[in-house]
Short mmCIF file of C-alpha atoms and ligand atoms in Angstrom, two decimals:
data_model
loop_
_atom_site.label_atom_id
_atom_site.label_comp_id
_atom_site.label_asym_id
_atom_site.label_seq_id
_atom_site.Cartn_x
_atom_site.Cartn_y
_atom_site.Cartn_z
CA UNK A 1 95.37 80.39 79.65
CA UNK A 2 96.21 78.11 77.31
CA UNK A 3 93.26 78.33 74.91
CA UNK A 4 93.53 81.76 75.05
CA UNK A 5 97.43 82.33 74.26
CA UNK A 6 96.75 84.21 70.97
CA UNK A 7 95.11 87.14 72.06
CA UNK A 8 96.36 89.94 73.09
CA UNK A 9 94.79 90.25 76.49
CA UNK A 10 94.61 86.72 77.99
CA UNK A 11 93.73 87.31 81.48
CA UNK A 12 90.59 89.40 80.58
CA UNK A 13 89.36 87.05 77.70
CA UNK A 14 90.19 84.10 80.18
CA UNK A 15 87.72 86.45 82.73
CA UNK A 16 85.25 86.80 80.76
CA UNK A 17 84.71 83.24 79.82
CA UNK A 18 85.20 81.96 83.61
CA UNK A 19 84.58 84.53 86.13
CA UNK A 20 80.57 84.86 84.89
CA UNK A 21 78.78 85.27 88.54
CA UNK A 22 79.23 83.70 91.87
CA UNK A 23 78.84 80.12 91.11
CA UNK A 24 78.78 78.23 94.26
CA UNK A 25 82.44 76.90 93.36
CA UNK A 26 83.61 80.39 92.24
CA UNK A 27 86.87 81.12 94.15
CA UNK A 28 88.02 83.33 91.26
CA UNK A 29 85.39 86.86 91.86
CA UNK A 30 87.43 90.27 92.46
CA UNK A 31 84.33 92.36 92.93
CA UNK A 32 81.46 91.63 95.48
CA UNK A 33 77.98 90.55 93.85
CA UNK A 34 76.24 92.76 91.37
CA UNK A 35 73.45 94.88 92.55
CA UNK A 36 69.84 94.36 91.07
CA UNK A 37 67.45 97.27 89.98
CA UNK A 38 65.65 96.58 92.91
CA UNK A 39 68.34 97.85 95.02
CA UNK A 40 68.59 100.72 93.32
CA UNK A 41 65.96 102.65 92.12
CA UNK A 42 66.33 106.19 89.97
CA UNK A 43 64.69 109.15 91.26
CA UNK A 44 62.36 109.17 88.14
CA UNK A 45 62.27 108.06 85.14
CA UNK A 46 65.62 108.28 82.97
CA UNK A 47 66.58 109.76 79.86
CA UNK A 48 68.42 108.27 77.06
CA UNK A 49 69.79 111.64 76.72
CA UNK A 50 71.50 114.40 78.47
CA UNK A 51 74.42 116.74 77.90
CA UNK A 52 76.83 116.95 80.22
CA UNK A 53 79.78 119.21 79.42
CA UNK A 54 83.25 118.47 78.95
CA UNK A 55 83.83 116.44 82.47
CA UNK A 56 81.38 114.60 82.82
CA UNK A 57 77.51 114.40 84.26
CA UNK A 58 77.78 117.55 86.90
CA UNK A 59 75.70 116.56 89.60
CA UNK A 60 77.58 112.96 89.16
CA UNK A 61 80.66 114.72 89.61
CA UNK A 62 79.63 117.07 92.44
CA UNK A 63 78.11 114.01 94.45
CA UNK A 64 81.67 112.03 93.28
CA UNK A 65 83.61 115.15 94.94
CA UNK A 66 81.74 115.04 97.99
CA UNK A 67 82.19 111.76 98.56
CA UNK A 68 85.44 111.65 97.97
CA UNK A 69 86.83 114.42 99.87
CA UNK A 70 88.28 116.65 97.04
CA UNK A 71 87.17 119.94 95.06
CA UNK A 72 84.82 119.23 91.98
CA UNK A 73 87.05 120.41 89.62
CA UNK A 74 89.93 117.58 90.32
CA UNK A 75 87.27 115.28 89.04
CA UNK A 76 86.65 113.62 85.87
CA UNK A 77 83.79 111.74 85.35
CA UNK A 78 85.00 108.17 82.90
CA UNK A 79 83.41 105.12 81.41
CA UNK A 80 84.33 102.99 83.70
CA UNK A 81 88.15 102.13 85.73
CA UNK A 82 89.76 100.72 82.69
CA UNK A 83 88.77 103.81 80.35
CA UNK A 84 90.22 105.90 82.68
CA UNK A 85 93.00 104.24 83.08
CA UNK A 86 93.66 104.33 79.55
CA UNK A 87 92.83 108.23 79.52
CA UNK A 88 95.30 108.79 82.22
CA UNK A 89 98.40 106.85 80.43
CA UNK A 90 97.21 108.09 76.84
CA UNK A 91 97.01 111.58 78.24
CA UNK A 92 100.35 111.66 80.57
CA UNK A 93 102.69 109.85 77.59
CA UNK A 94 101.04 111.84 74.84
CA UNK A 95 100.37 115.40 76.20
CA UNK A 96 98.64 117.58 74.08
CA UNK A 97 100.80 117.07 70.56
CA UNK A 98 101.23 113.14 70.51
CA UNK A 99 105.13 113.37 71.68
CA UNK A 100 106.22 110.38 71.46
CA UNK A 101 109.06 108.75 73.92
CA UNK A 102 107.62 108.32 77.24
CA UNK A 103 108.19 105.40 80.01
CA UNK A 104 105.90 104.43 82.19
CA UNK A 105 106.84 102.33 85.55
CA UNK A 106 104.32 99.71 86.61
CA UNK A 107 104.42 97.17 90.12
CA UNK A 108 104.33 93.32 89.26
CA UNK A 109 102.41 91.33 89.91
CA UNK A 110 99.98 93.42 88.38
CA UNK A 111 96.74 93.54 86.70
CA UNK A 112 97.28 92.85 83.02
CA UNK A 113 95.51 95.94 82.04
CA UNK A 114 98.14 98.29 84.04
CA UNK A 115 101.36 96.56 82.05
CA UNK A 116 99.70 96.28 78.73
CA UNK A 117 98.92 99.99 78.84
CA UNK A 118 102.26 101.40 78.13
CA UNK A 119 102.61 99.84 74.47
CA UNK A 120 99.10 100.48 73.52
CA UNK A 121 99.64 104.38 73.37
CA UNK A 122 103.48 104.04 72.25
CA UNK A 123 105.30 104.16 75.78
CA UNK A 124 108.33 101.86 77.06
CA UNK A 125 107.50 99.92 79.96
CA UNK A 126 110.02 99.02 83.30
CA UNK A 127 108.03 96.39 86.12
CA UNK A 128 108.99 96.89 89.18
CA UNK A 129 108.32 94.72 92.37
CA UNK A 130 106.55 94.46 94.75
CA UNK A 131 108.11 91.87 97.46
CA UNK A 132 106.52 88.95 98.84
CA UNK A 133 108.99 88.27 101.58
CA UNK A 134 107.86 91.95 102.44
CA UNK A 135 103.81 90.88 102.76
CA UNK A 136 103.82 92.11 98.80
CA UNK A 137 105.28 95.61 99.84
CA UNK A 138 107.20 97.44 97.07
CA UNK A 139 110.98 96.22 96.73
CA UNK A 140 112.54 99.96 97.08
CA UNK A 141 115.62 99.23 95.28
CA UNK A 142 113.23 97.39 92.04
CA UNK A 143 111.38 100.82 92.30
CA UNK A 144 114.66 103.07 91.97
CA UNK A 145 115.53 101.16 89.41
CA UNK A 146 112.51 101.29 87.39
CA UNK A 147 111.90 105.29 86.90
CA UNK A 148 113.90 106.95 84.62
CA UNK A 149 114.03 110.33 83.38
CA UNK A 150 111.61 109.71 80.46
CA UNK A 151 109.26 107.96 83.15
CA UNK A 152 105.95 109.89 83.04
CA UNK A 153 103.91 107.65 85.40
CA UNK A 154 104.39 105.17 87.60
CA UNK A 155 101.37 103.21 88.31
CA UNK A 156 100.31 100.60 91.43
CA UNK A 157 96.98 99.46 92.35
CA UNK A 158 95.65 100.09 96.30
CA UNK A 159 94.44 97.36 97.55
CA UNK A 160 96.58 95.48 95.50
CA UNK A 161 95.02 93.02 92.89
CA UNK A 162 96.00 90.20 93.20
CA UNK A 163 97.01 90.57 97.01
CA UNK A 164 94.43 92.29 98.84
CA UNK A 165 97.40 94.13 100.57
CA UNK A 166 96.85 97.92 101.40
CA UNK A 167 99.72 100.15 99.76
CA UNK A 168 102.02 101.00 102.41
CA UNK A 169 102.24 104.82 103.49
CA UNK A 170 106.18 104.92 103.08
CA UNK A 171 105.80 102.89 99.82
CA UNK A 172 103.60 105.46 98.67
CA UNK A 173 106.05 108.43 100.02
CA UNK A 174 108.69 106.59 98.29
CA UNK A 175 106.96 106.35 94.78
CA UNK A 176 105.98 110.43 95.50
CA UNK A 177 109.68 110.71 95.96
CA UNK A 178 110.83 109.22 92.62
CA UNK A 179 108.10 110.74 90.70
CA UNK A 180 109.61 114.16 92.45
CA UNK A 181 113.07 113.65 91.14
CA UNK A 182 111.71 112.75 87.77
CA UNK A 183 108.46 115.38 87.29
CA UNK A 184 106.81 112.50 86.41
CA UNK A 185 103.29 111.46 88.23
CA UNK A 186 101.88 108.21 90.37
CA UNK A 187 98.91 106.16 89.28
CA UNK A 188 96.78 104.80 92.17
CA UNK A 189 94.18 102.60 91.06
CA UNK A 190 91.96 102.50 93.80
CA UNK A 191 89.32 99.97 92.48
CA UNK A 192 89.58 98.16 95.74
CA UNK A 193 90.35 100.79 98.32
CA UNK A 194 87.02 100.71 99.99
CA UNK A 195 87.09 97.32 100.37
CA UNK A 196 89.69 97.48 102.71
CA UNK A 197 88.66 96.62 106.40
CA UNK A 198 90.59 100.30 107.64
CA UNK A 199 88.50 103.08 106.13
CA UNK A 200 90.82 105.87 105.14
CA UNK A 201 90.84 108.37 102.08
CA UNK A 202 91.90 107.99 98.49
CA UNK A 203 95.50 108.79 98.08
CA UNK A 204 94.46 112.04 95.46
CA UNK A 205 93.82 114.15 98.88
CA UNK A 206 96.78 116.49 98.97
CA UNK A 207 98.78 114.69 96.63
CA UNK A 208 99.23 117.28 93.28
CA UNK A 209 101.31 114.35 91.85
CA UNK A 210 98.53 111.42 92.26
CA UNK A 211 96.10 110.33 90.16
CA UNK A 212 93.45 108.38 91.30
CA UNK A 213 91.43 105.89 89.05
CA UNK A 214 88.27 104.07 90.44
CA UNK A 215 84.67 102.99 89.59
CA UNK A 216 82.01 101.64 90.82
CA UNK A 217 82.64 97.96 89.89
CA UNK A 218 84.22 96.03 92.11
CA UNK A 219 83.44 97.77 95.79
CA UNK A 220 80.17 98.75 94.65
CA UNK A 221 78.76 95.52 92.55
CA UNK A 222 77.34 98.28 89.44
CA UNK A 223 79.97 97.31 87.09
CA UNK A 224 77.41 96.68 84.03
CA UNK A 225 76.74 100.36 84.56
CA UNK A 226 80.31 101.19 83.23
CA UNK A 227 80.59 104.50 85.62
CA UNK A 228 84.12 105.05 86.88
CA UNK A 229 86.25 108.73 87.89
CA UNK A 230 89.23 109.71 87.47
CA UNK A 231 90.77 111.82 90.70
CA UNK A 232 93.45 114.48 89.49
CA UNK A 233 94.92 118.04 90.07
CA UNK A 234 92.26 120.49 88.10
CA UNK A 235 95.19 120.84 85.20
CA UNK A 236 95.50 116.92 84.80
CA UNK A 237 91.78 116.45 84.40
CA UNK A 238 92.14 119.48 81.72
CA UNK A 239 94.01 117.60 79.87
CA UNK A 240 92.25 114.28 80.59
CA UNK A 241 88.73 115.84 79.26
CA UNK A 242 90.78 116.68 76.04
CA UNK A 243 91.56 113.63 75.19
CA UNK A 244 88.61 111.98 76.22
CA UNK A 245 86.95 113.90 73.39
CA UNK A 246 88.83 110.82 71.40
CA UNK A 247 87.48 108.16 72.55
CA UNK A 248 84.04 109.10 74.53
CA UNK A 249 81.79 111.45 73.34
CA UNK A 250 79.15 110.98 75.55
CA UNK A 251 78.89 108.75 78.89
CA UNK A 252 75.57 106.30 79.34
CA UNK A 253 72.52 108.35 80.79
CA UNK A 254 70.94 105.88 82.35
CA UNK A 255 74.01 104.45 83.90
CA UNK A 256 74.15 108.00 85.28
CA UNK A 257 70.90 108.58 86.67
CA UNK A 258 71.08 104.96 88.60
CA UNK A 259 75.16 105.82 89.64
CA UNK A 260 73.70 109.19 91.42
CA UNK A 261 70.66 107.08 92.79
CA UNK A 262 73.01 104.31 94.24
CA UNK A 263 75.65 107.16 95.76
CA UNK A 264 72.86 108.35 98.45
CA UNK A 265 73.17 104.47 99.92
CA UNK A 266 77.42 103.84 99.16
CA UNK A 267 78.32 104.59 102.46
CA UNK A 268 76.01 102.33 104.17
CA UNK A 269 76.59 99.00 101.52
CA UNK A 270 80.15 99.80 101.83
CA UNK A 271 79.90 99.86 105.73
CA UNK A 272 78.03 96.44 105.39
CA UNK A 273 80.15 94.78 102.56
CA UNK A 274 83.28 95.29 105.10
CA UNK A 275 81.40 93.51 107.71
CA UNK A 276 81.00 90.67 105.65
CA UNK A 277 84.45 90.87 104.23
CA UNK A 278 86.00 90.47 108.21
CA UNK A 279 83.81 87.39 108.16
CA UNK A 280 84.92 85.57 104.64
CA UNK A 281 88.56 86.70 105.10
CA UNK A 282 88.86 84.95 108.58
CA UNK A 283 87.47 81.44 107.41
CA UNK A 284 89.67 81.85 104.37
CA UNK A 285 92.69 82.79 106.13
CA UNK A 286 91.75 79.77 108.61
CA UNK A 287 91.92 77.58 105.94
CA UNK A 288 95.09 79.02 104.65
CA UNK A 289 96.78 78.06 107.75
CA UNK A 290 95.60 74.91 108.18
CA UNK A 291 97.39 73.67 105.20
CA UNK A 292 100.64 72.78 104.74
CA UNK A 293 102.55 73.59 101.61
CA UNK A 294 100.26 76.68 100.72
CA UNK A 295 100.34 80.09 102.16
CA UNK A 296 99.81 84.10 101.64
CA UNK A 297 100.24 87.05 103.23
CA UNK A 298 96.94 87.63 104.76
CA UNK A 299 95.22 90.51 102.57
CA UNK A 300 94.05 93.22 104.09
CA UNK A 301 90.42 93.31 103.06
CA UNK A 302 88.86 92.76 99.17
CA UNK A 303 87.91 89.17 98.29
CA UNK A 304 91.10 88.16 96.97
CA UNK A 305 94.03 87.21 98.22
CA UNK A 306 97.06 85.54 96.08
CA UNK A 307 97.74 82.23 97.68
CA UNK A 308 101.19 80.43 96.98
CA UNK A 309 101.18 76.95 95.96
CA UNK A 310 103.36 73.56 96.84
CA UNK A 311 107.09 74.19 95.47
CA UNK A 312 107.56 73.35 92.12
CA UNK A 313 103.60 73.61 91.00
CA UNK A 314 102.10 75.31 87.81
CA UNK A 315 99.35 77.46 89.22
CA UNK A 316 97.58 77.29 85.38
CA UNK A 317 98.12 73.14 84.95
CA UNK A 318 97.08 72.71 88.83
CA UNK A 319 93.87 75.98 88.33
CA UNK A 320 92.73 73.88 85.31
CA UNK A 321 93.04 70.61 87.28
CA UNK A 322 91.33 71.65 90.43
CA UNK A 323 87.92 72.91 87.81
CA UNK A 324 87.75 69.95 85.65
CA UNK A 325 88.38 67.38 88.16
CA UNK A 326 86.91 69.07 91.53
CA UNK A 327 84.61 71.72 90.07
CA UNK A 328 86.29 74.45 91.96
CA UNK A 329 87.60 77.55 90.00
CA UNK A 330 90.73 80.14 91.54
CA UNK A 331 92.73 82.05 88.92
CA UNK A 332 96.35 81.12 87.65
CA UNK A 333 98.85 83.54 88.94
CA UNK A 334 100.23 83.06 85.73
CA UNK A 335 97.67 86.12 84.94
CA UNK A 336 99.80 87.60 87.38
CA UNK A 337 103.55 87.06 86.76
CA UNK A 338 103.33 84.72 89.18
CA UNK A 339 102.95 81.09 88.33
CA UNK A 340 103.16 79.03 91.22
CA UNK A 341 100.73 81.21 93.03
CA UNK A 342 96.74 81.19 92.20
CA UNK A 343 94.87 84.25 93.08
CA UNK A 344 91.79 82.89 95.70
CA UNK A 345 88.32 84.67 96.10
CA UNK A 346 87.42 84.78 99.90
CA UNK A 347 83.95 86.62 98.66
CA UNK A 348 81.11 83.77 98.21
CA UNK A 349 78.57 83.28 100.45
CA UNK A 350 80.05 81.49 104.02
CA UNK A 351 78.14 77.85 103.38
CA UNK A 352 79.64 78.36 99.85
CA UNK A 353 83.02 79.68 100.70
CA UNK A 354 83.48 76.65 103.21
CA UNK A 355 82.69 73.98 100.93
CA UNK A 356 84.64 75.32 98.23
CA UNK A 357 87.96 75.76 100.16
CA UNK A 358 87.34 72.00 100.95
CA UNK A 359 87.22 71.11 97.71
CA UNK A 360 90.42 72.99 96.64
CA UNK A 361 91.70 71.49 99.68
CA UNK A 362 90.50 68.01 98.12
CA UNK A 363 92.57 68.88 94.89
CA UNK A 364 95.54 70.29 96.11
CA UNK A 365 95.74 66.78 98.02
CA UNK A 366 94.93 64.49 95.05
CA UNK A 367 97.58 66.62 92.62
CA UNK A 368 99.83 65.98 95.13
CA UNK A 369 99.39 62.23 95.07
CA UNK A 370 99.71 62.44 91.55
CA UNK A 371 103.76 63.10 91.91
CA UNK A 372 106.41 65.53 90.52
CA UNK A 373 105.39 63.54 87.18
CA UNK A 374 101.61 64.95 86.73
C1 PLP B 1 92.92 96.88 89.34
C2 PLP B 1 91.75 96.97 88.40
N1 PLP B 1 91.48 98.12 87.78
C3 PLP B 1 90.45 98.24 86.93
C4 PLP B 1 89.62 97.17 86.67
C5 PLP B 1 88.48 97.36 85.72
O1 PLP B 1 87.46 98.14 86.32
P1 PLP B 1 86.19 98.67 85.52
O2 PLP B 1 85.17 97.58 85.51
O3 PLP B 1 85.72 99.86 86.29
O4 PLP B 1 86.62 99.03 84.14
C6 PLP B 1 89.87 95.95 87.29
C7 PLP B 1 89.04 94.76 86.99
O5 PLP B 1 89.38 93.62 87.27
C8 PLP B 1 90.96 95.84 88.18
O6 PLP B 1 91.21 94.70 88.82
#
């Protein structure tokens, strides 16, 4: 982190350098292993160029509804999870004639992304959190306290990055509840969702106050083809597709044509990337208990899991020690408003995953023999 302390997004310029593919060593991946054109293959041969209307490609968005359970029209088709992301926040804090004012309520620890939001289109920002003497569920009286009148959205992820825990039913009721008393609406970023080992439906079915964000990054291993949605009530994604006009003119064609190829086989990689999940989280969470002085509440499916360090260590001076000196890379929780924690990839290859976990076992003994004083 340190290196990278000037800019304004640290965690993603720190990703970007370090998080480049699943090195054998790589205990810091959020999304399973990219996809290779062989795997997916276009009908026929794309075109560079296509219109596509207002909301996106409409056979994209038609084969998006179906899959998700929810009518066409309360889907928008976006560049990716972090574009519409931003659309949702830019749209819900500016409506239609840039007012100005709004608040937006966000969980910690979060993805920096979802609390950087809020001051990038203007908003106030309250984190509130989420408990991990709960097994990371939301802290109900941090959540009260958060929304306000002015609060406009109030945004969590599902799974959780960097937990891997599932959001809670009631702690979703609850957050439906605030966002009630306050007309205000909740963000689910569902980026990890599928990944979780109980299959169940995105949180936009029946829920007029939910948005759902999502893409086909990290569940689905496309994310070089930028090709995310955006899950809303019908007047929402009006208003969405209005803004978007800003900032996206067009979405990538060939991305599109591949994204509609690769939607015909989701349901049968997703079945088969759980399967392998069950496997990596069990020898991870094995090694987890095994050691004494670290622990975490076991995720609930995803490849991460946010794993809490000896007392009194700095996840970033102990993440950088365990790479340069043991070759094995996890992410400072630091990234994560939490820095004795690092967040811990369960998602390599087993012969990989085992060897690596012995090697972070290997540094988190030799930092301890290096006393309070390293
Ligand atoms: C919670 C969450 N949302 C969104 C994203 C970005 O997704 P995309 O590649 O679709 O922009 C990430 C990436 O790390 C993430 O962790």
């Amino acid at each position: 982190m340190s290196a990278d302390r000037d800019v304004p997004f640290p965690y993603m310029r720190w990703a970007k350098r370090h998080l480049t593919g699943f090195t054998p060593s790589n205990l810091g991946m959020s999304g399973i292993a990219g996809l290779t054109p062989s795997d997916v293959v276009p009908a026929g041969p794309t075109p560079y160029w296509m219109p596509e209307g207002e909301f996106g490609d409409p056979d994209l968005r038609a084969l998006l509804a179906a899959r998700e359970g929810v009518p066409t029209d309360h889907v928008f088709v976006s560049a990716g999870a972090s574009l519409a992301n931003f659309l949702v926040v830019l749209t819900e804090t500016r409506g239609t004639r840039g007012t100005r004012g709004a608040h937006i309520a966000v969980e910690t620890p979060a993805y920096e992304a979802l609390l950087r939001l809020p001051d990038a289109v203007g908003a106030s920002l309250t984190a509130f959190r989420r408990d991990p003497a709960r097994g990371w569920r939301l802290d109900p009286g941090s959540v009260r306290a958060a929304v306000r009148p002015n609060t406009r959205l109030i945004v969590v992820t599902d799974l959780h990055n960097p937990t891997g825990v599932r959001l809670h039913a009631d702690d979703l009721a609850l957050l439906l509840a605030e966002a009630e008393r306050v007309d205000a609406a909740v963000v689910v970023d569902e980026v990890y969702r599928e990944m979780d080992l109980t299959v169940r439906p995105t949180a936009a079915r029946g829920h007029p106050r939910v948005i759902v964000t999502n893409s086909l990054t990290k569940a689905h291993g496309l994310g070089g083809l930028r090709i995310g949605w955006i899950l809303a009530a019908p007047d929402r994604i009006a208003r969405i597709a209005a803004w978007n006009d800003l900032v996206c003119p067009a979405h990538p064609v060939p991305s599109i044509a591949v994204a509609k190829a690769y939607l015909a086989q989701a349901d049968a990689r997703i079945a088969a990337t759980r399967a392998t999940i069950a496997d990596r989280l069990e020898r991870a969470d094995a090694w987890v208990r095994g050691r004494p002085g670290v622990s975490w509440t076991r995720p609930d499916g995803g490849i991460t899991g946010f794993l809490r360090l000896p007392a009194g260590t700095d996840g970033e001076a102990f993440a950088a020690f365990a790479f340069e000196c043991h070759g094995v890379r996890v992410v400072p929780g630091a990234f994560f408003q939490a820095p004795d924690h690092v967040r811990l990839s369960f998602g390599l290859i087993p012969v990989n995953l085992d060897n690596a976990l012995r090697a972070l076992g290997t540094a988190l003994d030799a930092w301890a023999a290096r006393g309070p004083a390293a």
